[in-house]
Coordinates of N, CA and C in Angstrom, one line a residue:
N1296 N -25.8 64.5 85.4 CA -27.4 64.6 86.3 C -27.6 63.6 87.8
V1297 N -26.0 63.6 87.9 CA -26.2 62.9 89.7 C -25.7 65.0 90.7
F1298 N -25.6 65.9 90.1 CA -25.1 66.6 90.7 C -26.4 67.4 91.5
G1299 N -26.5 67.2 92.9 CA -27.2 67.4 94.0 C -28.1 66.8 93.7
W1300 N -28.0 65.2 93.4 CA -28.8 64.1 93.9 C -28.3 62.9 94.7
N1301 N -27.6 62.4 94.5 CA -26.9 61.5 95.0 C -24.8 62.2 95.1
V1302 N -24.8 63.0 94.1 CA -23.3 64.2 94.9 C -24.1 65.4 95.3
D1303 N -23.3 65.5 96.9 CA -23.5 66.8 96.8 C -22.6 67.7 96.4
E1304 N -22.8 69.2 96.7 CA -21.9 70.0 96.6 C -20.6 69.9 96.8
K1305 N -20.1 69.5 97.6 CA -18.4 69.4 98.6 C -18.1 68.2 97.0
T1306 N -18.8 67.2 97.1 CA -18.6 65.8 96.3 C -18.1 66.5 94.5
S1307 N -19.1 67.1 94.3 CA -19.6 67.6 93.2 C -18.7 68.4 92.8
F1308 N -17.5 69.3 93.6 CA -16.8 70.3 93.3 C -15.0 69.5 93.2
A1309 N -15.2 68.2 94.2 CA -14.0 67.7 93.8 C -13.6 66.8 92.7
L1310 N -15.3 66.1 92.2 CA -15.4 65.1 91.0 C -15.0 66.4 89.6
L1311 N -15.1 67.4 89.7 CA -14.7 68.7 88.8 C -13.4 69.2 88.5
D1312 N -13.1 69.0 90.1 CA -12.0 69.7 90.3 C -10.8 68.3 89.1
A1313 N -11.1 67.5 89.5 CA -10.1 65.9 89.1 C -10.0 66.1 87.5
F1314 N -11.7 66.0 87.3 CA -12.0 66.1 85.6 C -11.3 67.0 84.9
V1315 N -11.5 68.3 85.2 CA -10.5 68.7 84.8 C -8.4 68.8 84.7
E1316 N -8.6 68.3 85.8 CA -7.0 68.4 85.9 C -6.4 66.8 85.1
A1317 N -7.4 66.1 84.9 CA -7.2 65.1 84.1 C -6.8 65.0 82.5
G1318 N -7.7 66.9 82.0 CA -7.2 67.3 80.9 C -8.8 66.8 79.9
I1319 N -10.4 66.3 80.2 CA -10.9 66.5 79.8 C -12.0 67.9 80.0
N1320 N -12.6 68.1 79.3 CA -13.0 69.5 79.1 C -14.4 70.4 78.9
L1321 N -15.0 68.4 78.8 CA -16.7 69.2 78.5 C -17.5 68.8 79.8
I1322 N -18.2 69.4 80.2 CA -19.5 69.8 81.4 C -20.6 69.7 80.4
D1323 N -21.3 68.9 80.4 CA -22.9 68.6 80.1 C -23.6 68.2 80.9
T1324 N -24.8 69.1 81.2 CA -25.9 69.0 82.4 C -27.1 69.3 81.4
A1325 N -27.6 70.3 82.4 CA -29.6 70.6 82.0 C -30.4 71.2 82.3
D1326 N -30.9 72.2 82.4 CA -31.7 72.8 83.9 C -32.6 72.0 84.6
M1327 N -33.8 70.9 83.3 CA -34.4 69.8 84.4 C -33.3 69.0 85.6
Y1328 N -32.2 68.6 85.4 CA -30.9 68.4 86.2 C -30.9 69.0 88.3
S1329 N -31.2 68.4 89.2 CA -32.1 66.6 89.4 C -33.2 67.1 90.3
S1330 N -34.1 67.6 89.3 CA -35.8 67.7 89.6 C -36.5 66.3 89.7
W1331 N -36.2 65.1 90.3 CA -36.6 64.3 90.1 C -36.2 63.6 91.6
A1332 N -35.2 64.1 92.0 CA -34.6 63.9 93.7 C -35.3 64.1 94.8
P1333 N -35.8 63.8 95.7 CA -36.9 64.2 96.9 C -36.2 66.4 97.7
G1334 N -37.3 66.7 97.0 CA -36.3 67.8 97.5 C -35.8 68.6 96.8
N1335 N -35.9 68.0 95.4 CA -35.6 69.4 94.8 C -37.0 69.6 93.4
R1336 N -36.5 70.7 93.1 CA -37.2 71.4 92.2 C -36.4 71.2 90.8
G1337 N -35.3 71.4 90.4 CA -34.4 71.1 88.8 C -33.5 72.2 89.3
G1338 N -32.8 73.1 88.2 CA -31.7 73.8 88.9 C -30.1 73.3 89.7
E1339 N -30.5 72.4 90.3 CA -29.5 72.3 91.2 C -28.2 71.8 90.7
S1340 N -28.0 70.7 89.4 CA -27.4 70.7 88.9 C -26.2 72.0 88.0
E1341 N -27.3 73.0 87.8 CA -26.9 74.1 87.2 C -25.4 75.1 88.0
T1342 N -26.7 74.7 89.2 CA -26.7 75.7 90.4 C -25.1 75.5 90.8
I1343 N -24.7 74.1 91.1 CA -23.5 73.9 91.9 C -22.0 74.1 90.6
I1344 N -22.8 73.7 89.2 CA -21.7 73.6 88.5 C -21.2 75.3 88.2
G1345 N -22.1 76.3 88.5 CA -22.3 77.8 88.7 C -21.4 78.1 89.5
R1346 N -21.3 77.0 90.9 CA -20.4 77.4 92.5 C -19.1 77.9 91.7
W1347 N -18.8 76.1 91.4 CA -17.8 75.6 91.0 C -17.0 76.6 90.1
L1348 N -17.5 77.0 88.5 CA -16.9 77.8 88.0 C -16.1 79.3 89.0
Q1349 N -17.0 80.2 89.6 CA -16.9 81.0 90.0 C -15.4 80.7 91.3
R1350 N -15.8 79.4 92.1 CA -14.3 79.3 93.0 C -13.4 79.2 92.5
S1351 N -13.3 77.9 91.0 CA -12.0 77.6 90.7 C -11.3 78.5 89.7
G1352 N -12.8 79.1 89.1 CA -11.9 80.0 87.5 C -11.6 79.4 86.8
K1353 N -12.3 78.2 86.4 CA -11.8 77.7 85.3 C -12.6 77.8 84.6
R1354 N -13.8 78.3 84.1 CA -14.6 78.5 83.0 C -14.1 78.5 81.5
D1355 N -12.8 79.0 81.3 CA -12.0 79.2 80.4 C -11.4 77.9 80.3
H1356 N -11.5 76.8 80.6 CA -10.9 75.8 80.5 C -11.7 74.4 80.1
V1357 N -12.8 75.0 80.3 CA -13.8 74.0 79.7 C -15.0 74.4 78.6
V1358 N -15.3 73.6 78.2 CA -16.4 73.6 77.1 C -18.5 73.0 78.1
L1359 N -18.7 74.3 78.0 CA -19.7 74.3 79.1 C -21.3 74.0 78.3
A1360 N -21.8 72.9 78.5 CA -23.3 72.7 77.9 C -24.6 72.5 78.4
T1361 N -25.5 72.9 77.9 CA -26.9 72.4 79.4 C -27.6 72.6 78.2
K1362 N -29.1 72.6 78.3 CA -29.9 71.5 77.5 C -31.8 72.6 78.1
V1363 N -32.4 72.5 77.4 CA -34.1 72.8 76.9 C -35.0 72.1 76.8
A1364 N -36.0 72.1 77.6 CA -37.2 71.6 76.7 C -37.4 70.1 78.1
K1365 N -37.4 69.8 78.6 CA -37.9 68.8 79.4 C -37.8 68.9 81.3
W1366 N -37.8 70.2 81.8 CA -38.5 70.4 82.8 C -39.1 70.5 82.8
A1367 N -40.6 70.4 83.8 CA -41.6 70.6 83.8 C -42.2 72.3 84.0
E1368 N -40.8 73.1 84.6 CA -41.3 74.8 85.0 C -40.8 75.2 83.5
R1369 N -39.7 74.2 82.7 CA -39.5 75.3 81.6 C -39.9 74.6 79.7
P1370 N -40.8 74.2 79.9 CA -41.4 72.6 79.1 C -41.3 73.1 77.7
G1371 N -40.9 72.4 76.3 CA -41.1 72.8 75.4 C -39.8 73.1 74.8
L1372 N -40.0 73.1 73.1 CA -38.9 74.4 72.2 C -40.1 76.1 71.5
S1373 N -41.2 76.1 72.4 CA -41.3 77.4 72.0 C -40.2 78.2 71.8
A1374 N -40.4 79.6 71.0 CA -39.6 80.9 71.1 C -39.5 81.6 72.3
D1375 N -40.3 81.3 73.0 CA -40.6 82.2 74.4 C -39.9 81.3 75.2
N1376 N -40.0 79.8 75.7 CA -39.9 79.2 76.5 C -38.3 79.1 76.3
I1377 N -37.3 79.1 74.9 CA -36.3 79.4 75.1 C -35.7 80.1 75.1
A1378 N -36.1 81.6 75.5 CA -35.9 82.8 75.7 C -35.4 83.3 77.0
A1379 N -36.6 82.4 77.7 CA -36.1 81.9 79.0 C -36.0 81.6 79.9
A1380 N -35.6 80.1 79.1 CA -34.6 79.7 79.5 C -33.2 79.7 80.2
I1381 N -32.9 79.9 78.6 CA -31.7 80.6 78.9 C -31.0 81.3 79.9
D1382 N -31.5 82.6 79.9 CA -31.6 83.4 81.0 C -31.7 82.8 82.3
D1383 N -32.8 81.8 82.2 CA -31.9 81.2 83.8 C -30.9 80.1 84.1
S1384 N -30.8 79.8 83.3 CA -29.2 79.1 82.8 C -28.5 79.6 83.2
L1385 N -27.7 80.6 82.8 CA -27.0 81.3 82.5 C -26.9 82.1 83.7
R1386 N -27.6 82.4 84.4 CA -28.2 82.4 86.0 C -27.1 82.2 86.9
R1387 N -27.7 80.7 86.8 CA -27.4 79.4 87.7 C -25.9 78.9 87.2
L1388 N -26.0 79.3 86.2 CA -23.8 78.7 85.5 C -23.2 79.5 86.4
Q1389 N -23.6 80.7 86.0 CA -22.7 82.0 86.7 C -21.7 82.5 85.4
T1390 N -22.1 82.1 84.4 CA -22.2 82.8 82.6 C -22.4 83.8 82.0
D1391 N -22.0 84.4 80.8 CA -22.5 85.1 80.2 C -23.0 84.2 78.8
V1392 N -21.7 83.1 78.5 CA -22.4 82.1 77.4 C -22.3 80.4 77.8
V1393 N -22.9 80.4 76.8 CA -23.1 78.2 77.1 C -22.7 78.1 75.7
D1394 N -21.6 77.2 76.0 CA -21.0 76.8 74.2 C -21.7 76.3 73.7
L1395 N -22.8 75.3 73.9 CA -22.8 74.2 73.4 C -25.1 73.8 74.0
Y1396 N -25.9 74.6 73.8 CA -27.4 74.4 73.8 C -28.4 74.0 73.3
Q1397 N -28.4 73.0 74.0 CA -29.5 71.2 73.6 C -30.5 71.4 73.2
A1398 N -31.2 70.9 72.8 CA -32.9 70.6 72.9 C -32.9 69.6 73.5
H1399 N -33.2 69.5 74.3 CA -33.2 68.1 75.4 C -34.0 67.4 74.7
E1400 N -35.3 67.2 74.1 CA -35.8 66.7 73.7 C -36.6 67.4 72.3
D1401 N -37.3 66.4 70.9 CA -38.0 66.7 70.1 C -39.3 67.8 71.0
D1402 N -39.4 68.4 70.5 CA -41.0 69.4 70.5 C -41.9 69.3 69.2
E1403 N -43.1 67.9 69.1 CA -43.2 68.7 67.4 C -44.4 69.5 67.2
S1404 N -44.7 70.0 68.3 CA -45.6 70.8 68.9 C -45.4 71.9 68.1
V1405 N -44.2 72.6 67.7 CA -43.6 73.9 67.4 C -42.9 73.5 66.2
P1406 N -42.7 74.3 65.7 CA -41.9 74.8 64.2 C -41.3 74.4 64.2
L1407 N -40.2 73.8 63.5 CA -38.8 73.6 63.5 C -38.5 74.9 63.4
E1408 N -39.0 75.6 61.9 CA -38.1 76.7 62.1 C -38.3 78.1 63.4
E1409 N -39.7 77.9 64.2 CA -39.4 78.8 65.5 C -38.3 78.0 66.1
T1410 N -38.4 77.3 67.0 CA -37.3 76.4 67.8 C -35.6 77.2 67.1
L1411 N -35.7 76.7 65.8 CA -34.3 76.8 65.0 C -34.0 78.7 65.2
G1412 N -35.1 79.4 65.2 CA -34.8 81.1 64.6 C -34.5 81.2 66.2
A1413 N -35.6 80.6 67.5 CA -35.1 81.3 68.7 C -33.9 81.0 68.8
F1414 N -32.9 80.0 68.6 CA -31.5 79.5 69.1 C -30.9 80.3 68.1
A1415 N -31.2 80.4 66.7 CA -30.0 81.7 66.0 C -30.1 82.9 66.7
R1416 N -31.7 83.5 67.5 CA -31.2 84.9 68.5 C -30.3 84.8 69.2
L1417 N -30.1 83.5 70.4 CA -29.3 83.6 71.7 C -27.8 83.6 71.0
I1418 N -27.4 82.7 69.6 CA -26.4 83.0 69.1 C -26.1 83.8 68.7
D1419 N -26.9 85.2 68.0 CA -26.5 86.6 67.8 C -26.4 87.0 68.8
A1420 N -27.3 87.1 69.9 CA -27.2 88.1 71.3 C -25.7 87.6 72.0
G1421 N -25.1 86.5 71.4 CA -23.6 86.1 72.1 C -23.7 84.9 73.1
K1422 N -25.1 84.6 73.6 CA -25.5 83.9 74.7 C -25.2 81.9 74.7
V1423 N -25.4 81.8 73.2 CA -24.9 80.9 73.0 C -24.1 80.7 71.9
R1424 N -22.8 79.7 71.9 CA -22.0 79.8 71.0 C -22.8 78.3 69.4
A1425 N -23.3 77.4 70.0 CA -23.6 76.2 68.7 C -24.6 75.9 69.3
I1426 N -25.3 75.1 68.5 CA -26.8 74.0 69.4 C -26.8 72.8 69.2
G1427 N -27.5 71.9 70.1 CA -27.6 70.1 69.4 C -29.1 70.0 70.0
A1428 N -28.7 68.7 69.3 CA -30.2 67.6 69.6 C -29.6 66.3 70.4
S1429 N -30.8 66.2 71.4 CA -31.1 64.8 72.3 C -32.2 64.6 71.7
N1430 N -32.3 63.1 72.0 CA -33.5 62.6 72.0 C -34.5 62.8 70.3
Y1431 N -33.8 62.7 69.5 CA -34.1 63.2 68.2 C -34.5 61.4 67.5
S1432 N -35.2 61.5 66.8 CA -35.5 60.5 66.2 C -34.9 60.9 64.7
A1433 N -34.6 60.1 64.1 CA -33.6 60.4 62.4 C -34.1 61.1 61.7
T1434 N -35.4 61.0 61.6 CA -36.4 61.4 60.9 C -36.0 63.3 61.2
R1435 N -36.9 63.2 62.4 CA -37.1 64.8 62.8 C -35.6 65.5 62.9
L1436 N -34.6 64.5 62.7 CA -33.0 65.6 63.4 C -33.0 65.5 61.4
R1437 N -33.0 65.4 60.3 CA -32.8 65.5 59.5 C -34.0 66.5 58.8
D1438 N -35.3 66.6 59.5 CA -36.3 67.7 58.7 C -35.2 69.0 59.2
A1439 N -34.5 68.8 60.8 CA -34.3 69.9 61.2 C -33.5 70.8 60.1
L1440 N -31.9 69.8 60.3 CA -31.2 70.4 59.5 C -31.8 70.6 57.9
Q1441 N -32.6 70.4 57.8 CA -33.3 70.6 56.6 C -33.8 72.8 56.4
V1442 N -35.0 72.1 57.6 CA -35.2 73.8 57.9 C -33.8 74.8 58.3
S1443 N -32.8 74.4 58.8 CA -31.6 74.9 59.0 C -31.2 75.8 57.5
A1444 N -31.0 74.6 56.7 CA -30.0 75.2 55.4 C -31.5 76.2 54.5
D1445 N -32.6 75.5 54.4 CA -33.8 76.1 53.8 C -34.0 77.6 54.6
Y1446 N -34.0 78.2 55.4 CA -34.3 79.3 56.5 C -33.0 79.9 56.6
H1447 N -31.5 79.1 56.4 CA -30.1 80.1 56.6 C -29.8 80.2 58.2
L1448 N -30.4 79.1 58.7 CA -30.5 79.3 60.4 C -29.5 78.2 61.2
P1449 N -28.7 78.6 61.8 CA -27.8 78.2 62.5 C -28.4 76.0 62.3
R1450 N -27.6 75.7 62.5 CA -28.5 74.1 62.5 C -27.7 73.1 63.9
Y1451 N -28.5 72.1 64.3 CA -27.6 71.1 65.3 C -26.1 71.0 64.9
E1452 N -25.4 71.2 65.5 CA -23.9 70.8 65.2 C -23.9 69.3 65.9
S1453 N -24.7 68.8 66.9 CA -24.3 67.7 68.2 C -25.9 67.0 67.9
L1454 N -25.1 65.9 68.3 CA -26.7 64.9 68.6 C -26.3 63.8 70.1
Q1455 N -27.2 63.8 70.6 CA -26.7 63.7 72.0 C -27.9 62.4 72.1
P1456 N -27.6 61.0 71.8 CA -28.4 59.7 72.2 C -27.9 58.8 73.0
E1457 N -29.1 57.9 73.2 CA -28.2 57.1 74.4 C -27.3 55.4 73.5
Y1458 N -26.2 55.7 73.5 CA -25.7 54.5 73.4 C -24.4 54.1 73.6
N1459 N -24.7 52.6 74.0 CA -23.8 52.1 74.5 C -23.5 50.3 73.9
L1460 N -22.4 49.6 74.7 CA -22.5 47.9 74.0 C -23.6 47.9 74.1
Y1461 N -24.5 48.2 74.9 CA -25.5 46.9 75.9 C -27.0 47.8 74.2
D1462 N -26.9 48.8 74.2 CA -28.4 49.6 73.7 C -27.9 50.9 72.6
R1463 N -27.9 49.6 70.9 CA -27.0 50.2 70.1 C -28.1 49.8 69.3
A1464 N -29.1 49.5 69.2 CA -30.2 49.3 67.9 C -30.6 50.8 67.1
G1465 N -31.2 50.8 68.8 CA -31.6 52.7 68.4 C -30.4 53.9 67.7
Y1466 N -29.8 53.5 67.7 CA -28.4 55.0 67.4 C -28.2 53.9 65.9
E1467 N -27.5 53.6 65.6 CA -26.6 52.8 64.6 C -27.8 52.2 63.3
A1468 N -28.7 52.1 63.8 CA -29.7 51.8 62.6 C -29.4 52.9 61.7
E1469 N -30.2 54.3 61.7 CA -30.7 55.2 61.5 C -29.9 56.9 61.6
L1470 N -29.4 57.2 63.2 CA -28.6 58.1 63.4 C -27.4 57.8 62.9
E1471 N -26.7 57.1 63.1 CA -25.2 56.7 62.8 C -25.1 57.4 61.6
P1472 N -25.9 56.8 60.3 CA -25.9 57.3 59.0 C -25.7 59.0 58.9
L1473 N -26.5 59.0 59.4 CA -27.3 60.5 59.3 C -25.9 61.4 60.0
A1474 N -25.3 61.3 61.4 CA -24.1 61.8 61.8 C -23.5 61.7 61.2
R1475 N -22.6 61.0 60.6 CA -21.7 60.6 59.6 C -22.1 61.3 58.3
E1476 N -22.6 61.9 57.7 CA -23.5 61.7 56.4 C -22.9 63.7 56.4
Q1477 N -24.1 64.5 57.8 CA -23.9 65.4 58.0 C -22.8 65.8 59.3
E1478 N -22.1 64.9 58.9 CA -20.4 65.5 60.1 C -21.2 66.1 61.8
L1479 N -21.8 65.9 61.8 CA -22.3 65.4 63.7 C -21.5 65.2 64.5
G1480 N -21.2 66.1 65.5 CA -20.9 65.8 66.4 C -21.6 64.9 67.8
V1481 N -21.2 63.7 67.9 CA -21.9 62.5 68.6 C -21.8 62.3 70.3
I1482 N -22.6 62.6 70.7 CA -22.2 63.3 72.4 C -23.4 61.6 73.6
G1483 N -22.8 60.6 73.4 CA -23.7 59.4 73.8 C -23.6 59.9 75.2
Y1484 N -25.2 59.1 75.6 CA -25.5 59.0 77.2 C -25.5 57.9 77.6
F1485 N -25.4 57.6 78.9 CA -25.4 56.5 79.3 C -24.6 55.3 78.5
A1486 N -23.2 56.3 78.7 CA -22.2 55.0 77.7 C -21.1 53.9 78.8
L1487 N -21.9 53.9 80.1 CA -21.7 52.2 81.0 C -23.1 52.2 81.1
A1488 N -24.4 51.9 80.2 CA -25.6 51.5 80.8 C -25.9 51.3 81.9
R1489 N -26.4 52.8 82.2 CA -26.4 52.7 84.4 C -25.2 52.0 84.8
G1490 N -24.0 52.4 84.9 CA -23.0 51.3 85.3 C -22.6 49.9 84.8
F1491 N -23.7 49.7 84.1 CA -23.9 47.9 84.1 C -22.1 47.8 83.3
L1492 N -21.8 48.1 82.7 CA -20.7 47.9 81.1 C -19.4 48.1 82.7
S1493 N -19.3 48.7 83.8 CA -18.8 48.9 84.0 C -18.3 47.0 85.4
G1494 N -19.2 46.5 85.1 CA -18.9 44.5 85.9 C -19.7 44.7 87.3
K1495 N -20.5 46.1 87.5 CA -20.7 46.1 89.3 C -21.7 45.5 89.2
Y1496 N -22.5 45.3 88.3 CA -23.7 44.4 88.4 C -23.7 43.3 87.4
R1497 N -23.7 42.6 88.3 CA -23.5 40.7 87.7 C -24.7 40.1 88.3
S1498 N -25.4 39.8 88.6 CA -26.5 39.2 89.2 C -27.4 39.9 90.0
A1499 N -28.3 39.6 90.1 CA -29.6 40.9 91.1 C -29.4 41.0 92.1
A1500 N -28.4 40.1 92.5 CA -27.8 40.2 94.0 C -27.2 41.4 93.7
D1501 N -26.5 42.1 92.5 CA -25.7 43.0 93.1 C -26.2 44.7 93.6
A1502 N -28.1 44.6 92.7 CA -28.8 45.6 92.8 C -28.7 46.2 93.8
G1503 N -28.2 45.7 95.1 CA -28.1 46.5 95.9 C -26.8 47.3 96.8
K1504 N -26.0 47.1 95.5 CA -24.3 47.8 95.3 C -25.1 49.6 95.1
S1505 N -25.9 49.9 94.6 CA -26.9 51.3 94.9 C -28.3 51.3 94.4
S1506 N -28.5 52.3 95.6 CA -29.7 52.5 96.3 C -30.7 52.9 95.2
V1507 N -29.5 53.8 93.8 CA -30.1 54.6 93.1 C -30.6 53.7 91.6
R1508 N -29.5 53.5 91.2 CA -29.1 52.6 90.3 C -29.6 51.7 90.1
G1509 N -28.9 50.4 91.1 CA -29.0 48.9 91.0 C -31.0 48.6 91.0
G1510 N -32.0 48.4 91.1 CA -33.4 47.7 90.6 C -33.1 47.5 89.3
E1511 N -33.1 49.4 88.5 CA -33.2 49.7 87.5 C -31.8 48.9 87.0
V1512 N -30.8 48.6 87.0 CA -29.9 47.8 86.1 C -30.2 47.2 86.1
A1513 N -30.9 45.9 87.6 CA -30.7 44.7 87.2 C -31.8 44.3 86.5
A1514 N -32.8 44.8 85.7 CA -34.1 44.7 85.2 C -34.2 44.2 83.9
M1515 N -32.6 45.7 83.5 CA -32.6 45.9 82.2 C -32.0 45.9 81.4
Y1516 N -30.8 45.0 82.2 CA -29.6 44.9 81.9 C -28.8 42.8 82.0
I1517 N -28.9 42.6 83.5 CA -29.6 41.2 84.4 C -29.7 40.4 83.6
N1518 N -29.8 39.9 82.5 CA -30.0 39.4 81.0 C -28.7 37.8 80.7
P1519 N -29.3 37.2 80.3 CA -28.4 36.4 78.9 C -27.6 37.0 78.2
R1520 N -28.3 38.2 77.6 CA -27.6 39.1 76.6 C -26.1 39.7 77.2
G1521 N -27.1 40.4 78.1 CA -26.1 41.6 78.8 C -24.7 40.7 79.6
L1522 N -25.4 39.7 80.3 CA -24.2 38.4 80.7 C -23.1 38.8 79.6
R1523 N -23.3 38.1 78.6 CA -22.3 38.0 77.1 C -21.6 39.2 77.2
I1524 N -22.4 40.3 76.6 CA -21.6 40.8 77.1 C -20.5 41.4 77.8
L1525 N -20.6 41.1 78.9 CA -20.3 41.6 80.4 C -18.5 40.5 79.9
A1526 N -19.4 39.0 79.6 CA -17.9 38.1 79.7 C -17.1 38.5 78.1
A1527 N -17.2 39.3 77.4 CA -16.4 39.4 75.9 C -16.1 40.6 76.6
L1528 N -16.5 42.1 77.6 CA -15.3 43.0 78.0 C -14.7 42.7 79.0
D1529 N -15.0 41.5 79.5 CA -14.0 40.5 80.6 C -12.2 40.3 79.7
D1530 N -13.2 39.6 79.1 CA -12.1 39.3 78.4 C -10.8 40.1 77.1
V1531 N -11.2 41.2 76.4 CA -10.9 42.3 76.5 C -10.3 42.7 77.2
A1532 N -10.7 43.0 78.5 CA -9.7 44.0 79.4 C -8.5 43.1 79.9
A1533 N -8.8 41.9 80.3 CA -8.0 41.1 80.9 C -6.0 40.8 79.7
A1534 N -7.4 41.0 78.0 CA -6.1 40.7 77.5 C -5.4 42.3 76.8
H1535 N -5.8 44.2 77.7 CA -5.3 44.3 77.3 C -4.8 45.3 79.5
K1536 N -5.1 44.4 80.0 CA -4.7 45.0 81.3 C -5.0 47.0 81.6
A1537 N -6.7 46.3 80.9 CA -7.5 47.3 81.3 C -8.7 47.1 82.6
T1538 N -9.3 47.6 82.2 CA -11.2 47.8 83.5 C -12.6 47.5 82.4
P1539 N -13.3 47.0 82.8 CA -14.6 46.8 81.3 C -15.3 47.9 80.9
A1540 N -14.7 48.6 82.2 CA -15.8 50.2 82.0 C -14.2 51.1 80.4
Q1541 N -13.0 50.6 80.8 CA -12.3 51.6 80.2 C -12.7 50.7 78.7
V1542 N -12.9 49.8 78.3 CA -13.1 49.3 76.9 C -14.0 49.4 76.6
A1543 N -15.0 49.6 77.4 CA -17.3 49.9 76.7 C -16.3 51.6 76.0
L1544 N -15.8 52.1 77.4 CA -15.2 53.5 76.8 C -14.9 53.8 75.7
A1545 N -13.9 53.1 74.8 CA -13.3 52.6 74.1 C -13.6 52.3 72.9
W1546 N -14.1 51.6 73.0 CA -15.0 51.0 71.8 C -16.1 52.1 71.0
L1547 N -17.0 53.0 72.1 CA -17.6 54.5 71.6 C -16.9 55.0 71.0
I1548 N -15.5 55.2 71.1 CA -14.3 56.3 71.6 C -14.2 55.9 69.7
A1549 N -14.1 55.0 69.5 CA -13.0 54.7 68.3 C -14.0 54.3 66.9
R1550 N -15.9 54.3 67.5 CA -16.5 53.7 67.0 C -16.5 55.1 65.8
P1551 N -16.4 54.5 64.7 CA -16.9 56.4 63.7 C -18.1 56.9 63.7
G1552 N -18.5 58.1 63.9 CA -20.1 58.1 63.8 C -19.9 58.2 65.2

């Protein structure tokens, strides 16, 4: 979500090149990225990624994921909105299929069977290969999975929650058991707690290290609990000749569910 915001197109291309060269292959964006940046309207990230895919010729080297529902220009999960949004995303991404299309947030104003039926039609049309859910409660995610079973519709195969060593309760209490029970893929976001778990921010004075995230990180994470977590990361990192960021990510990767 930094593409077209605090990372320009040239730098985005360099990051994507290095990313694929390192052997990583999932690119996850959304139609709304980065609509919040001054002068942007949304779609900037998808547009940059699409230009990179054309320039690099690496579409077949990556798993391409995007999302629908949170952008003010294409809000919600109605069938009509989903149908229009995917065509917009495919055009910006300069591809004919999205590997993983995700509901960016729940939309309780629309029946689950309507939303899942719309996704089913995209899969049937060859525009989408699989679907996922982001920012769903455990109750609503379980309901959606049941609707998929009852109506013989494609199901959400992945879940994208906020999850990291600091922000744990919201996922671990109910979503993680459900993900393990249903064998859902999990793609956590803010895996480094907006950069805090890298060790970059250790006092309020460090907020100035980022004009974009610094103040937000200081307010949310620089507290006794946050500093205890950083100290533990420092200890483990030193023992393994690693960085705090590597340890924080390895902890996520190793955790069942």
